[in-house]
Coordinates of N, CA and C in Angstrom, one line a residue:
X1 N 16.1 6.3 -16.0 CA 17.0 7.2 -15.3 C 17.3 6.7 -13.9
X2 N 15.9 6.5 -12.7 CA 16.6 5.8 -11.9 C 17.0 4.2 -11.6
X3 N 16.8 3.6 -13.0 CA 17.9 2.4 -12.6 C 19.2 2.5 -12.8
X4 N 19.8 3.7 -13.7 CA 20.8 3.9 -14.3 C 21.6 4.9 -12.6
X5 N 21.1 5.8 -12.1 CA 21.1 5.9 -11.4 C 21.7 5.1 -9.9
X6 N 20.7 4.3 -9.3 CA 20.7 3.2 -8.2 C 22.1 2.3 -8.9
X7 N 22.5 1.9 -9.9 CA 23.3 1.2 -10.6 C 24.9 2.3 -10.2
X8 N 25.2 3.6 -10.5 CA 25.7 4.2 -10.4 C 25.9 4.1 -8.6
X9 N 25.2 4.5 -8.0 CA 24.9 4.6 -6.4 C 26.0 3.6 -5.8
X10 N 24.9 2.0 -6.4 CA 26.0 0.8 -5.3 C 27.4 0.8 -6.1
X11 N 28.1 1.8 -7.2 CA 29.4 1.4 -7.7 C 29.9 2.1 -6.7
X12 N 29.5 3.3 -6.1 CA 29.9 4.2 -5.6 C 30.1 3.9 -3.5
X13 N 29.7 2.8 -3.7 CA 29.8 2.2 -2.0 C 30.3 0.8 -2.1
X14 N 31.2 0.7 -3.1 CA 32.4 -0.4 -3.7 C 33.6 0.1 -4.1
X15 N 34.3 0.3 -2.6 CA 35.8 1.3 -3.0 C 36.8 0.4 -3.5
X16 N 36.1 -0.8 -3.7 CA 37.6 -1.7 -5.1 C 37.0 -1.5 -6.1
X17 N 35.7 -1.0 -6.9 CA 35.3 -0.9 -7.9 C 35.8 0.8 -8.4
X18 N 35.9 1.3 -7.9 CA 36.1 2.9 -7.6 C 38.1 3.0 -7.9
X19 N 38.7 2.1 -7.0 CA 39.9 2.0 -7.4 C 39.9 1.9 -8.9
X20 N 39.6 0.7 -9.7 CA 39.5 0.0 -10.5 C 39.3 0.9 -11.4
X21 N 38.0 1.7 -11.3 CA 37.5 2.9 -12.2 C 38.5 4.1 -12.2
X22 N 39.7 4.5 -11.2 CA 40.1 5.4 -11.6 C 41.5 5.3 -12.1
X23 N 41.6 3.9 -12.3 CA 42.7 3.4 -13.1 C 42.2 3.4 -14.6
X24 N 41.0 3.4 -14.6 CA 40.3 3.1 -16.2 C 40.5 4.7 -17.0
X25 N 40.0 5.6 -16.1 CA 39.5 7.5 -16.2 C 41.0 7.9 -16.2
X26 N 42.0 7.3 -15.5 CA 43.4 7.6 -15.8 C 43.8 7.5 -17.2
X27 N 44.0 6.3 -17.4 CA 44.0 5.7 -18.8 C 43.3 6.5 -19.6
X28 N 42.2 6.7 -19.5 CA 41.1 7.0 -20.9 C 41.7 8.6 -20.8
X29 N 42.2 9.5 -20.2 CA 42.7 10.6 -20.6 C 44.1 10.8 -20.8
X30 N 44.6 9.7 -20.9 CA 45.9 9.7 -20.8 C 46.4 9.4 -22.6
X31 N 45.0 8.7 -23.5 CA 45.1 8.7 -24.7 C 44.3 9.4 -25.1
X32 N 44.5 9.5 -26.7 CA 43.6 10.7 -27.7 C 42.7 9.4 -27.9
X33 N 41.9 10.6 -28.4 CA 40.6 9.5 -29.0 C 41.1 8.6 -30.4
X34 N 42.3 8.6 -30.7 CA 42.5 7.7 -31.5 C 43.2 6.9 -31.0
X35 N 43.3 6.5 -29.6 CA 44.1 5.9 -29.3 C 45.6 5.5 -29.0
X36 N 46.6 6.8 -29.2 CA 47.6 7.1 -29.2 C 47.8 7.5 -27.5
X37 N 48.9 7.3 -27.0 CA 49.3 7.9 -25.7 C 49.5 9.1 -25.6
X38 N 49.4 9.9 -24.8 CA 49.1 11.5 -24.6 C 49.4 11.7 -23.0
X39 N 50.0 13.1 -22.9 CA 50.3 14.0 -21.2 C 49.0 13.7 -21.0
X40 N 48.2 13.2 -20.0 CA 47.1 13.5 -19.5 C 46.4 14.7 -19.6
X41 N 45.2 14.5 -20.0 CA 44.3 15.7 -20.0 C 44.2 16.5 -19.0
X42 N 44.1 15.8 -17.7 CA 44.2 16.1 -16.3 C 44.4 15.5 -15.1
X43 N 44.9 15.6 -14.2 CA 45.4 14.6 -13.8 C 44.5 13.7 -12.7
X44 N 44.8 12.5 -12.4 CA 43.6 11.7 -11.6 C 44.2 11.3 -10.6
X45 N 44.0 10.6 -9.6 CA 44.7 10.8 -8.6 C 44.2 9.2 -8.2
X46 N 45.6 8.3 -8.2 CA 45.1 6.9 -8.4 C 45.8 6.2 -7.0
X47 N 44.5 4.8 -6.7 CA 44.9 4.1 -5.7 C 46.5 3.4 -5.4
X48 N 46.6 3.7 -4.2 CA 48.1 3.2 -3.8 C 48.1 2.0 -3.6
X49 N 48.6 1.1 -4.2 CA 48.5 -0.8 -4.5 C 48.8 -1.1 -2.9
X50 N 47.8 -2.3 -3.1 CA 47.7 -2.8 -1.3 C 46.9 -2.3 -0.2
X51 N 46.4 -0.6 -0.8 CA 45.6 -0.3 0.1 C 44.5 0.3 -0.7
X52 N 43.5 -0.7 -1.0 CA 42.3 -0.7 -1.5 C 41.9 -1.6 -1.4
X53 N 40.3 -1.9 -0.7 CA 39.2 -3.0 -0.3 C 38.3 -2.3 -0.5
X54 N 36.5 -3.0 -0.4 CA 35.5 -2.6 -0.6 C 35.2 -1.6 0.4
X55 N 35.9 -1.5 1.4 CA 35.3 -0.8 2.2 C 36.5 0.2 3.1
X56 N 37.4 0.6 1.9 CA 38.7 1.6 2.4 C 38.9 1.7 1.2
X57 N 40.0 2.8 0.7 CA 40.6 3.3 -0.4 C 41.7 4.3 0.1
X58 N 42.8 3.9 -0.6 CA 43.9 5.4 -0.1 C 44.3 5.8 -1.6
X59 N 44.3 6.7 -1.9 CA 44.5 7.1 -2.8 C 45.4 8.2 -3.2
X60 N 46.0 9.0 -4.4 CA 47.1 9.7 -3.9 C 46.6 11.2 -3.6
X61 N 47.4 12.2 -3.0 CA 47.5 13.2 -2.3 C 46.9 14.4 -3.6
X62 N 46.0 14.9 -3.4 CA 45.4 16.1 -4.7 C 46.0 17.5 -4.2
X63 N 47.0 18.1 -4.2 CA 47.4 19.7 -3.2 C 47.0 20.5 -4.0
X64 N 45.3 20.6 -4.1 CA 44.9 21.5 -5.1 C 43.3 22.5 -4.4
X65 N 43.1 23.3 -5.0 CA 41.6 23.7 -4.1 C 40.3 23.2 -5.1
X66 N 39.3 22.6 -4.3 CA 38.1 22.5 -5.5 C 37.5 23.5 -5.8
X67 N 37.1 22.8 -7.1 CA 36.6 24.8 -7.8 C 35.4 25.0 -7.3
X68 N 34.6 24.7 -6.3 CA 33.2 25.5 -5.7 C 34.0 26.1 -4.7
X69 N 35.2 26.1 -4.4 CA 35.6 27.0 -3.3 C 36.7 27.8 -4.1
X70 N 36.9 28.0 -5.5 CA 38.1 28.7 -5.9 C 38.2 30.0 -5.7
X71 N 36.8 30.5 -6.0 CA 36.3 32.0 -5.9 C 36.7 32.8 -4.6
X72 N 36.7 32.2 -3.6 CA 37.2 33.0 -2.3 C 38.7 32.7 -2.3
X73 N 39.2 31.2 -2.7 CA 40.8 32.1 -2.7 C 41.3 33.1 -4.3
X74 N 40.5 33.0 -4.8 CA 41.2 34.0 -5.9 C 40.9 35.6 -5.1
X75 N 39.6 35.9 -4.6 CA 39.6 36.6 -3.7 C 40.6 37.0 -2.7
X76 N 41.2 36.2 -2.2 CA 42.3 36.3 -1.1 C 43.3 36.7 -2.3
X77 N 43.6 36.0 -3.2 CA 45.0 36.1 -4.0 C 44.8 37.9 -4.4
X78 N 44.0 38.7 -4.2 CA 43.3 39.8 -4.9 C 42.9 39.7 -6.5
X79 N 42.1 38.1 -6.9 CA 42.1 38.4 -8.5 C 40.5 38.6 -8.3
X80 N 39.8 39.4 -8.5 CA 38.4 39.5 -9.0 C 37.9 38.3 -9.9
X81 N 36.8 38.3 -9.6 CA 35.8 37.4 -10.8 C 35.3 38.3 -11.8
X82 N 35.7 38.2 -13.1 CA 35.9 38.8 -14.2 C 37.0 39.2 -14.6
X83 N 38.4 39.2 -13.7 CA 39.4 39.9 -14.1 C 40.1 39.1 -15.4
X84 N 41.0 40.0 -16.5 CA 41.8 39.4 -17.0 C 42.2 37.7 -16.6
X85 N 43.0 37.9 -15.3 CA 43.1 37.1 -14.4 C 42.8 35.8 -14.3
X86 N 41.0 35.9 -13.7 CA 40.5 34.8 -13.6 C 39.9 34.3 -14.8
X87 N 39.5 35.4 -15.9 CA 39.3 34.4 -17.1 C 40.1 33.9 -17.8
X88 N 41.6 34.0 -17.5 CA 42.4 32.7 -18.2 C 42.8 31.9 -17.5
X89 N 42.4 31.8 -16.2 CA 42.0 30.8 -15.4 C 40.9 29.5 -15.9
X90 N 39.8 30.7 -16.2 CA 38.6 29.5 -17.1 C 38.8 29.0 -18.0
X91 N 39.7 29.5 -18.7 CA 39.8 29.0 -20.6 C 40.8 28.1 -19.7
X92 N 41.6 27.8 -19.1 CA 42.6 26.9 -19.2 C 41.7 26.1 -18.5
X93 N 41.2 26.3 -17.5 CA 40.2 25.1 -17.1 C 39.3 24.6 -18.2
X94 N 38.4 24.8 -18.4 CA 37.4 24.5 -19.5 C 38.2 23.9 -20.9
X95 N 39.9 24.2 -21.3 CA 40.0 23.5 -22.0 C 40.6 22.1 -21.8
X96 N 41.0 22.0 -20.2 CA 41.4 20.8 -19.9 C 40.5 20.0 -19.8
X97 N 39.5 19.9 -19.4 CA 37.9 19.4 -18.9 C 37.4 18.8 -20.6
X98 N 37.2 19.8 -21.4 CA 36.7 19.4 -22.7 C 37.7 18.5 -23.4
X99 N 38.9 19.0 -23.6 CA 39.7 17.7 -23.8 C 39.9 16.0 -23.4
X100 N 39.9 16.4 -21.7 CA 39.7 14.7 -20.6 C 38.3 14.4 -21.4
X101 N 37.4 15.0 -21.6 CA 35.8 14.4 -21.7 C 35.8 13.9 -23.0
X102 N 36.3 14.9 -23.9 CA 36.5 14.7 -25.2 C 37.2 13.5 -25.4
X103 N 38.0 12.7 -24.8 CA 39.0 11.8 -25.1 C 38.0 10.5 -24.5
X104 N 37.6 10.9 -23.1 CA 36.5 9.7 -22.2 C 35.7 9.4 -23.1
X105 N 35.2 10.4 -23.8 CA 33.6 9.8 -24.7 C 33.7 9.4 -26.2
X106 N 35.4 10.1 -27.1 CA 35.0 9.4 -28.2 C 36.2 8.8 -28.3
X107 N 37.5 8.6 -27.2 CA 38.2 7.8 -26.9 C 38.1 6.2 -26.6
X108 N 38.2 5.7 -24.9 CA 38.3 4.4 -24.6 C 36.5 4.2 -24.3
X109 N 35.6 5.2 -24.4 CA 34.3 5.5 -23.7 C 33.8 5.2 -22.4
X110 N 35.1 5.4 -21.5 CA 35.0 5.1 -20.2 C 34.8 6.5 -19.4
X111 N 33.4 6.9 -19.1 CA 33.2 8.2 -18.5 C 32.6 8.5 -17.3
X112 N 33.4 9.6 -16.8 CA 33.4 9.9 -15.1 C 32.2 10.5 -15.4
X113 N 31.3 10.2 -14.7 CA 29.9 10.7 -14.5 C 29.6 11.9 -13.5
X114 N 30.3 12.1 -12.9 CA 30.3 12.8 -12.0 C 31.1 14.6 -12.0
X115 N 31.1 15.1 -12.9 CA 32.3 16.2 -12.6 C 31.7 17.1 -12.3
X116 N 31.0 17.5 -10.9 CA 30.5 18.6 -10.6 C 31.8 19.1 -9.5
X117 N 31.0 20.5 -9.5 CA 32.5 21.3 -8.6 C 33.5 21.1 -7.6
X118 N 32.8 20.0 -6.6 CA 33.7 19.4 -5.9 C 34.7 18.2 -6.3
X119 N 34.3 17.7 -7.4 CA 35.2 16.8 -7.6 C 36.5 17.3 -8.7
X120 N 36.5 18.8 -8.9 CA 36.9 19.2 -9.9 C 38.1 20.5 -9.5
X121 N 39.5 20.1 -9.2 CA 40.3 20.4 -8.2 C 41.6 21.2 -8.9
X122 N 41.8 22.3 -8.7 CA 42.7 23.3 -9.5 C 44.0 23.5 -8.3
X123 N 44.8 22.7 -9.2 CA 46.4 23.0 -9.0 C 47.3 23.8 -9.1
X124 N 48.3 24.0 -8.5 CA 49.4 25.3 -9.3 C 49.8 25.0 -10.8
X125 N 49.5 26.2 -11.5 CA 49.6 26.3 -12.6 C 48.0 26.3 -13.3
X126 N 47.6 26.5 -13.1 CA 45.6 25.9 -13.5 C 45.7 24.7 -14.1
X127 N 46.6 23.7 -13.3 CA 46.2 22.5 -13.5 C 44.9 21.9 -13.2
X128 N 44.3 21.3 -14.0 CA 43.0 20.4 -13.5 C 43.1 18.8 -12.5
X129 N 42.8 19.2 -11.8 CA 42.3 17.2 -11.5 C 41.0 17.0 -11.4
X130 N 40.5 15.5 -11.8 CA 39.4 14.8 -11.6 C 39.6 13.8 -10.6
X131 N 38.2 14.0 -9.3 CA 38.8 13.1 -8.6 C 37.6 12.6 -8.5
X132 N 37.2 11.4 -7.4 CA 36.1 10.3 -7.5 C 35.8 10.0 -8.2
X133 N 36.3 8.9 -8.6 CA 35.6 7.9 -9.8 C 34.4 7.1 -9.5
X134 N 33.8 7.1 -8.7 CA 33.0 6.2 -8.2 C 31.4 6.3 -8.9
X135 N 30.9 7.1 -9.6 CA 29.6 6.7 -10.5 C 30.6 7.2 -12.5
X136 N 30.7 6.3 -13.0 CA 31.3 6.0 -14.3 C 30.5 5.2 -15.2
X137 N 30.6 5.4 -16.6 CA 30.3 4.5 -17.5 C 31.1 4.2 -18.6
X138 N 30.5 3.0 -19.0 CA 31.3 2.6 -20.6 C 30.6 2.2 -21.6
X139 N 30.3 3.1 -22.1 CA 30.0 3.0 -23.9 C 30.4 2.1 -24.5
X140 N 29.7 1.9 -25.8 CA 30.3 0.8 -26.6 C 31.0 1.4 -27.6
X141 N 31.5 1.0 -28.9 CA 31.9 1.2 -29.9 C 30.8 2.4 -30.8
X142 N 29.5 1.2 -31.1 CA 28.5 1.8 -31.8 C 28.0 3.1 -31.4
X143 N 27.8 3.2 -30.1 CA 27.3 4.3 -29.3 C 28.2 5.1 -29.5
X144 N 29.4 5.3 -29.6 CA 30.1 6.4 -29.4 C 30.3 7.1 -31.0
X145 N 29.9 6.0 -31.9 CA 30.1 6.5 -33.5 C 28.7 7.2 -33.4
X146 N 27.4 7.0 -32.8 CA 26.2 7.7 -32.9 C 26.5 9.0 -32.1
X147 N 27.4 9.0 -31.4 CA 27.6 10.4 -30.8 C 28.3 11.5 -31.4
X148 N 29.6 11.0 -31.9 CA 30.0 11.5 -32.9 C 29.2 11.9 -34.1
X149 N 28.4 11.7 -34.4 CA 27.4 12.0 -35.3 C 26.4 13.1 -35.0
X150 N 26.3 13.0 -33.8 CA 25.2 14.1 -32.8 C 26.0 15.3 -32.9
X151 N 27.2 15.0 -32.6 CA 28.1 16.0 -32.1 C 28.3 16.8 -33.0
X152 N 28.7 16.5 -34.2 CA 28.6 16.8 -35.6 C 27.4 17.3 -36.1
X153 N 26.8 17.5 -35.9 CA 25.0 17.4 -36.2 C 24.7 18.8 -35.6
X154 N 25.0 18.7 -34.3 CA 24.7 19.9 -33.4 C 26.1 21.5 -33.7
X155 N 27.5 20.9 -34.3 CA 28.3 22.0 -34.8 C 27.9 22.5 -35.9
X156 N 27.2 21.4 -36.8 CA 26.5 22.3 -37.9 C 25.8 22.9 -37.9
X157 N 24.4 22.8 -37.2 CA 23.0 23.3 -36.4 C 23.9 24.8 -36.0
X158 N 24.9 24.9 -35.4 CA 25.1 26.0 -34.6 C 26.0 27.1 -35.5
X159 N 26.6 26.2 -36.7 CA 27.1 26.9 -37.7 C 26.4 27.9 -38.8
X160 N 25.3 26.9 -39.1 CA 24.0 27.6 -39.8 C 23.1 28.1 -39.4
X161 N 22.5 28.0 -37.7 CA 21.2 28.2 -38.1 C 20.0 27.0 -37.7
X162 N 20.7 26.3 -37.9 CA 19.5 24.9 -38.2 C 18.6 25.2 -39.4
X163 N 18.0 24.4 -39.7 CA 17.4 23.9 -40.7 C 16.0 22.9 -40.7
X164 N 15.0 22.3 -41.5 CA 14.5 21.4 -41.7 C 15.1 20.0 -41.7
X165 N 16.3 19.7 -42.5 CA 17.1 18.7 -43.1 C 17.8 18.7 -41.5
X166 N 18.1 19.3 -40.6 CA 18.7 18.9 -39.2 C 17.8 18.7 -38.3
X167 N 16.7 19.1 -38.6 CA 15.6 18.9 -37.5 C 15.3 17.7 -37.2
X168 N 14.9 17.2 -38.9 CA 14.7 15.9 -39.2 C 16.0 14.8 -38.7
X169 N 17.0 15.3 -38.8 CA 18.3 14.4 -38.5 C 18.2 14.3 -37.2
X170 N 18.0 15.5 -36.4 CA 18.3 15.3 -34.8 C 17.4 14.4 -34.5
X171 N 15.9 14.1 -35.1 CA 14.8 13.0 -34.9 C 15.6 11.5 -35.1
X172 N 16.2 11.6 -36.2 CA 16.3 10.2 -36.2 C 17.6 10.0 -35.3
X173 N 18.5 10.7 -35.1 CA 19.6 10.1 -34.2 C 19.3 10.1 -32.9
X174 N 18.2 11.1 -32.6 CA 17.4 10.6 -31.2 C 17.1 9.2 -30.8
X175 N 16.2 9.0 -32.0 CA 15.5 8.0 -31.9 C 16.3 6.7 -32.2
X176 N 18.0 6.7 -32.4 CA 18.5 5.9 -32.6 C 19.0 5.6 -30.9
X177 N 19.5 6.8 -30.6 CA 20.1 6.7 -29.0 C 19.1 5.7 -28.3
X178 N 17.6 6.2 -28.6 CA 16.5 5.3 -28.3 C 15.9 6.0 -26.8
X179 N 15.7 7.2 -27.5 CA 15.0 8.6 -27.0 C 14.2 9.0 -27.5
X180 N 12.4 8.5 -26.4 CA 11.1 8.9 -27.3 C 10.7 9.7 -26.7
X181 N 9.9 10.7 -27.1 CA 9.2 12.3 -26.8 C 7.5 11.6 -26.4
X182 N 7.3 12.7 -25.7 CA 5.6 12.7 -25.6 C 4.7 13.1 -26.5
X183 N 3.8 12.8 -27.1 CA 3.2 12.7 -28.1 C 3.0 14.1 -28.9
X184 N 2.9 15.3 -28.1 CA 2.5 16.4 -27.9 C 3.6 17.2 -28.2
X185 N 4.7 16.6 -28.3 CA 6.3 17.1 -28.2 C 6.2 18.0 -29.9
X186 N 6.7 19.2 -30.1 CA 7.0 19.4 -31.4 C 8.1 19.1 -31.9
X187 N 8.4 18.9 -33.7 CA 9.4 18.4 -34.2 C 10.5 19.1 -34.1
X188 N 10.7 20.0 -33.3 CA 12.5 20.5 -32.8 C 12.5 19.9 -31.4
X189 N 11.8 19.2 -30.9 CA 12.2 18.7 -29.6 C 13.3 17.9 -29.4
X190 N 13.4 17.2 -30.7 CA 15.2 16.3 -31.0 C 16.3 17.4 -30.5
X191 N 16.1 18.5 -32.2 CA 17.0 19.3 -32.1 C 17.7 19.9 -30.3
X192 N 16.6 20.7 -30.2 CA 16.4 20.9 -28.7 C 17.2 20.3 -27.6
X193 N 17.0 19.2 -27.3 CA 18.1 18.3 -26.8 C 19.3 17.5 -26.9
X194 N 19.4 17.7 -28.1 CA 20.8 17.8 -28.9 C 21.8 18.7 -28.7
X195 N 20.6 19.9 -28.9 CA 21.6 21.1 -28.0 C 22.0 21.3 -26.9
X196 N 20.7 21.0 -25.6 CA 20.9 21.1 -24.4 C 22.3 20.4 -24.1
X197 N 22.3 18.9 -24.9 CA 23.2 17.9 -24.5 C 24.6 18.2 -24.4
X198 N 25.2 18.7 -25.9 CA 26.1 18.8 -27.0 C 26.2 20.5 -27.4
X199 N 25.9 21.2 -26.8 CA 25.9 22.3 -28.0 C 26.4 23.1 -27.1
X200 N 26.6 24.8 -27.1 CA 27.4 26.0 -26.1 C 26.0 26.0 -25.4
X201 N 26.4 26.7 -24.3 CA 26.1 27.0 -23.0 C 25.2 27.5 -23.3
X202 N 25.5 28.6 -23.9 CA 24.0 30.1 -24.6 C 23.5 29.7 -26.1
X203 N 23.5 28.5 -26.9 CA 22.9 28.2 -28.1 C 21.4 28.3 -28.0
X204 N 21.2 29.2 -29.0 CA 19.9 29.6 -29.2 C 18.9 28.1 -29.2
X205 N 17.5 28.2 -29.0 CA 16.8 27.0 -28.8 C 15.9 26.8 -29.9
X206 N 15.5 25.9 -30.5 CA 14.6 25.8 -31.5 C 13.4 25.7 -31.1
X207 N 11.8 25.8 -32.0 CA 10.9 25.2 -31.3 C 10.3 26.5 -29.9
X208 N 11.0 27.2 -29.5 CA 10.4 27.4 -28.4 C 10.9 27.2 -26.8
X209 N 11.9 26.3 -27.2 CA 12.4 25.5 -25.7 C 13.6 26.4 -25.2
X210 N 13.8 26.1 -24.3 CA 15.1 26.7 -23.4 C 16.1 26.0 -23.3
X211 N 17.1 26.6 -22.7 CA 18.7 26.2 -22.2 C 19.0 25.7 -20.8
X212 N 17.9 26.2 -20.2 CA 17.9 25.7 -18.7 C 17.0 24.8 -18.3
X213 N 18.1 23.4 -17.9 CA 17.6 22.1 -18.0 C 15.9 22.2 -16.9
X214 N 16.1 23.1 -15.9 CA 15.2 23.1 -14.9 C 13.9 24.0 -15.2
X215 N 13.9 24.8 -16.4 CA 12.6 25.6 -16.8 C 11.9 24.7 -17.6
X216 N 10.2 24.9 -17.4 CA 9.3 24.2 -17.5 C 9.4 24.2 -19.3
X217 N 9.8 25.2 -20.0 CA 10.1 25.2 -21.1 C 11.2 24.2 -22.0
X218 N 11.9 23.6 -21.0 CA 13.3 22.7 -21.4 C 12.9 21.8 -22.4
X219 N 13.7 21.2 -23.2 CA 13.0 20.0 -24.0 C 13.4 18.7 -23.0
X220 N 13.9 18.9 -21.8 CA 13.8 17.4 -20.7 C 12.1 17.3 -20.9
X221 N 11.4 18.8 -20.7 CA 9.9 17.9 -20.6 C 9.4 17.4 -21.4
X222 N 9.7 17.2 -22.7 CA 9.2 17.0 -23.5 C 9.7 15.3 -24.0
X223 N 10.3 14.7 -22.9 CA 11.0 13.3 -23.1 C 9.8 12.4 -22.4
X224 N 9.4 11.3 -23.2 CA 8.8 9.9 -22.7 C 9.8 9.1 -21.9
X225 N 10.6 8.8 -22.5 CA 11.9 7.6 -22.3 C 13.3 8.0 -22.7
X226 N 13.9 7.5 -21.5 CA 15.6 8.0 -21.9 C 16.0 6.9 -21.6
X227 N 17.6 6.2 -22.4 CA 17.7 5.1 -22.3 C 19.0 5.3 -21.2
X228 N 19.4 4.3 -20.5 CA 20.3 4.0 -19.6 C 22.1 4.6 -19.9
X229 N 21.7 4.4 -21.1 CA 23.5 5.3 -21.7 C 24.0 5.9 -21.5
X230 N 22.7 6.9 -21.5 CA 23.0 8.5 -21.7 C 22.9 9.3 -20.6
X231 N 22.6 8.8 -19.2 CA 22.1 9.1 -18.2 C 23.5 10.0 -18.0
X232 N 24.3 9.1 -16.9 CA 25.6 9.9 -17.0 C 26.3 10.5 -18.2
X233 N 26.4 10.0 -19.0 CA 26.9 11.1 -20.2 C 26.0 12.2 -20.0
X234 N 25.0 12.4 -20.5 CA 24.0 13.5 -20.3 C 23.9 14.3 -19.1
X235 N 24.6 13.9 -18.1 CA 25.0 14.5 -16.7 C 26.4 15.1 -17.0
X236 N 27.3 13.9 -17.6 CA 28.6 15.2 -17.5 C 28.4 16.0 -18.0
X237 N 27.8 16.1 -19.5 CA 28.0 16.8 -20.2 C 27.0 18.6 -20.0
X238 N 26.4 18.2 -19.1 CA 25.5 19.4 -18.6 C 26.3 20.0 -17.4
X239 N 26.8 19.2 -16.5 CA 27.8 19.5 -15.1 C 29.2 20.1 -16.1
X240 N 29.6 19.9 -17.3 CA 30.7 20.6 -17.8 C 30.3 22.2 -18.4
X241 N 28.7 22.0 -19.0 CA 28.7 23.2 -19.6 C 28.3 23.9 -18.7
X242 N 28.0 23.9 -16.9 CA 27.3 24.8 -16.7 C 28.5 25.4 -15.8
X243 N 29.7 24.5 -15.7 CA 31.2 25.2 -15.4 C 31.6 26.2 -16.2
X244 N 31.1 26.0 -17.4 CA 31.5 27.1 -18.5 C 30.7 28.2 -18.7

């Protein structure tokens, strides 16, 4: 975790690497995951040619507010948090967000690692933007067909119930990602983090374990080794559901 990390860190104090990446995160939501060209998911806000080096960046203009500060102007606008209002504010956010991600991860698999609330900037119209590209990753082919497979794995889990026959499955696609548990770990510990990963915000927990990555109950504690892949994916994907 922290080499994958430190690795993330120095991309992020290389502002030609950062340009580079948000020409990549532009791209990668600008197609479906089949590869077809598409309106952008959301919009990115990309370096102005000529003025980018390692140690400057100008980039274009975002006239939008970030969403850890949205709540006091919807406040000012007089919309309450809970109103009509602001919850179709959320669904339009959350579905722009899951689509851009959806397209980063089983699209080009080039993914912004980063989308916590400040980087995550709402425009007129509840338009989305993503901005900072500077901690990113790229998946391979194979990796992203084992994720699709998780992902799949974990809509069925949540359609039924779970099962024995998924328990067992979430084991082995864990252990494909090449994700080992502590010895002591029980056999929904896979499932468990499958869901935390992949699954709704409030999906019930198997096993015993929780939804909140930070309670001593989580199935994070229950991890030996995480491999380098999943680090930032497993970060957006936790920084998106806890938007939701």
């Amino acid at each position: 975790v922290f080499c994958e990390l430190e690795r993330a860190l120095y991309g992020e104090l290389d502002f030609l690497q950062e340009a580079q990446s948000a020409l990549k995160v532009h791209a990668s939501v600008s197609h479906t995951a089949g590869g077809k060209p598409a309106e952008p998911a959301v919009a990115v806000p990309l370096p102005v040619p000529g003025l980018a080096s390692r140690r400057v960046l100008v980039m274009d203009f975002i006239p939008g507010t970030p969403l850890n500060k949205m709540a006091a102007v919807l406040e000012e606008r007089g919309i309450k948090p809970g109103s009509p209002e602001s919850e179709l504010a959320g669904r339009r956010i959350l579905a722009q967000l899951t689509e851009a991600f959806g397209r980063m991860m089983l699209g080009a698999g080039f993914i912004h690692g980063d989308p916590h609330p400040g980087n995550i900037f709402l425009m007129e119209g509840a338009r989305v933007a993503l901005i900072d590209c500077g901690q990113v990753k790229q998946i391979s082919t194979d990796f992203r067909l084992k994720l699709a497979q998780a992902v799949l794995s974990v809509d069925e889990w949540q359609q039924t119930g779970g099962s024995p026959e998924l328990v067992q499955r979430a084991k082995e696609s864990m252990a494909e990602f090449g994700v080992t548990f502590v010895d002591d770990a029980p056999d929904e510990a896979a499932a468990a983090l499958a869901l935390l990963l992949f699954g709704d915000p409030d999906a019930p927990m198997p096993g015993g374990f929780s939804n909140a990555e930070l309670s001593p109950d989580s199935p994070i504690k229950a991890i030996a080794s995480f491999p380098q892949e999943l680090v930032l994916l497993g970060r957006a994907t936790i920084l998106i559901k806890g938007i939701a």
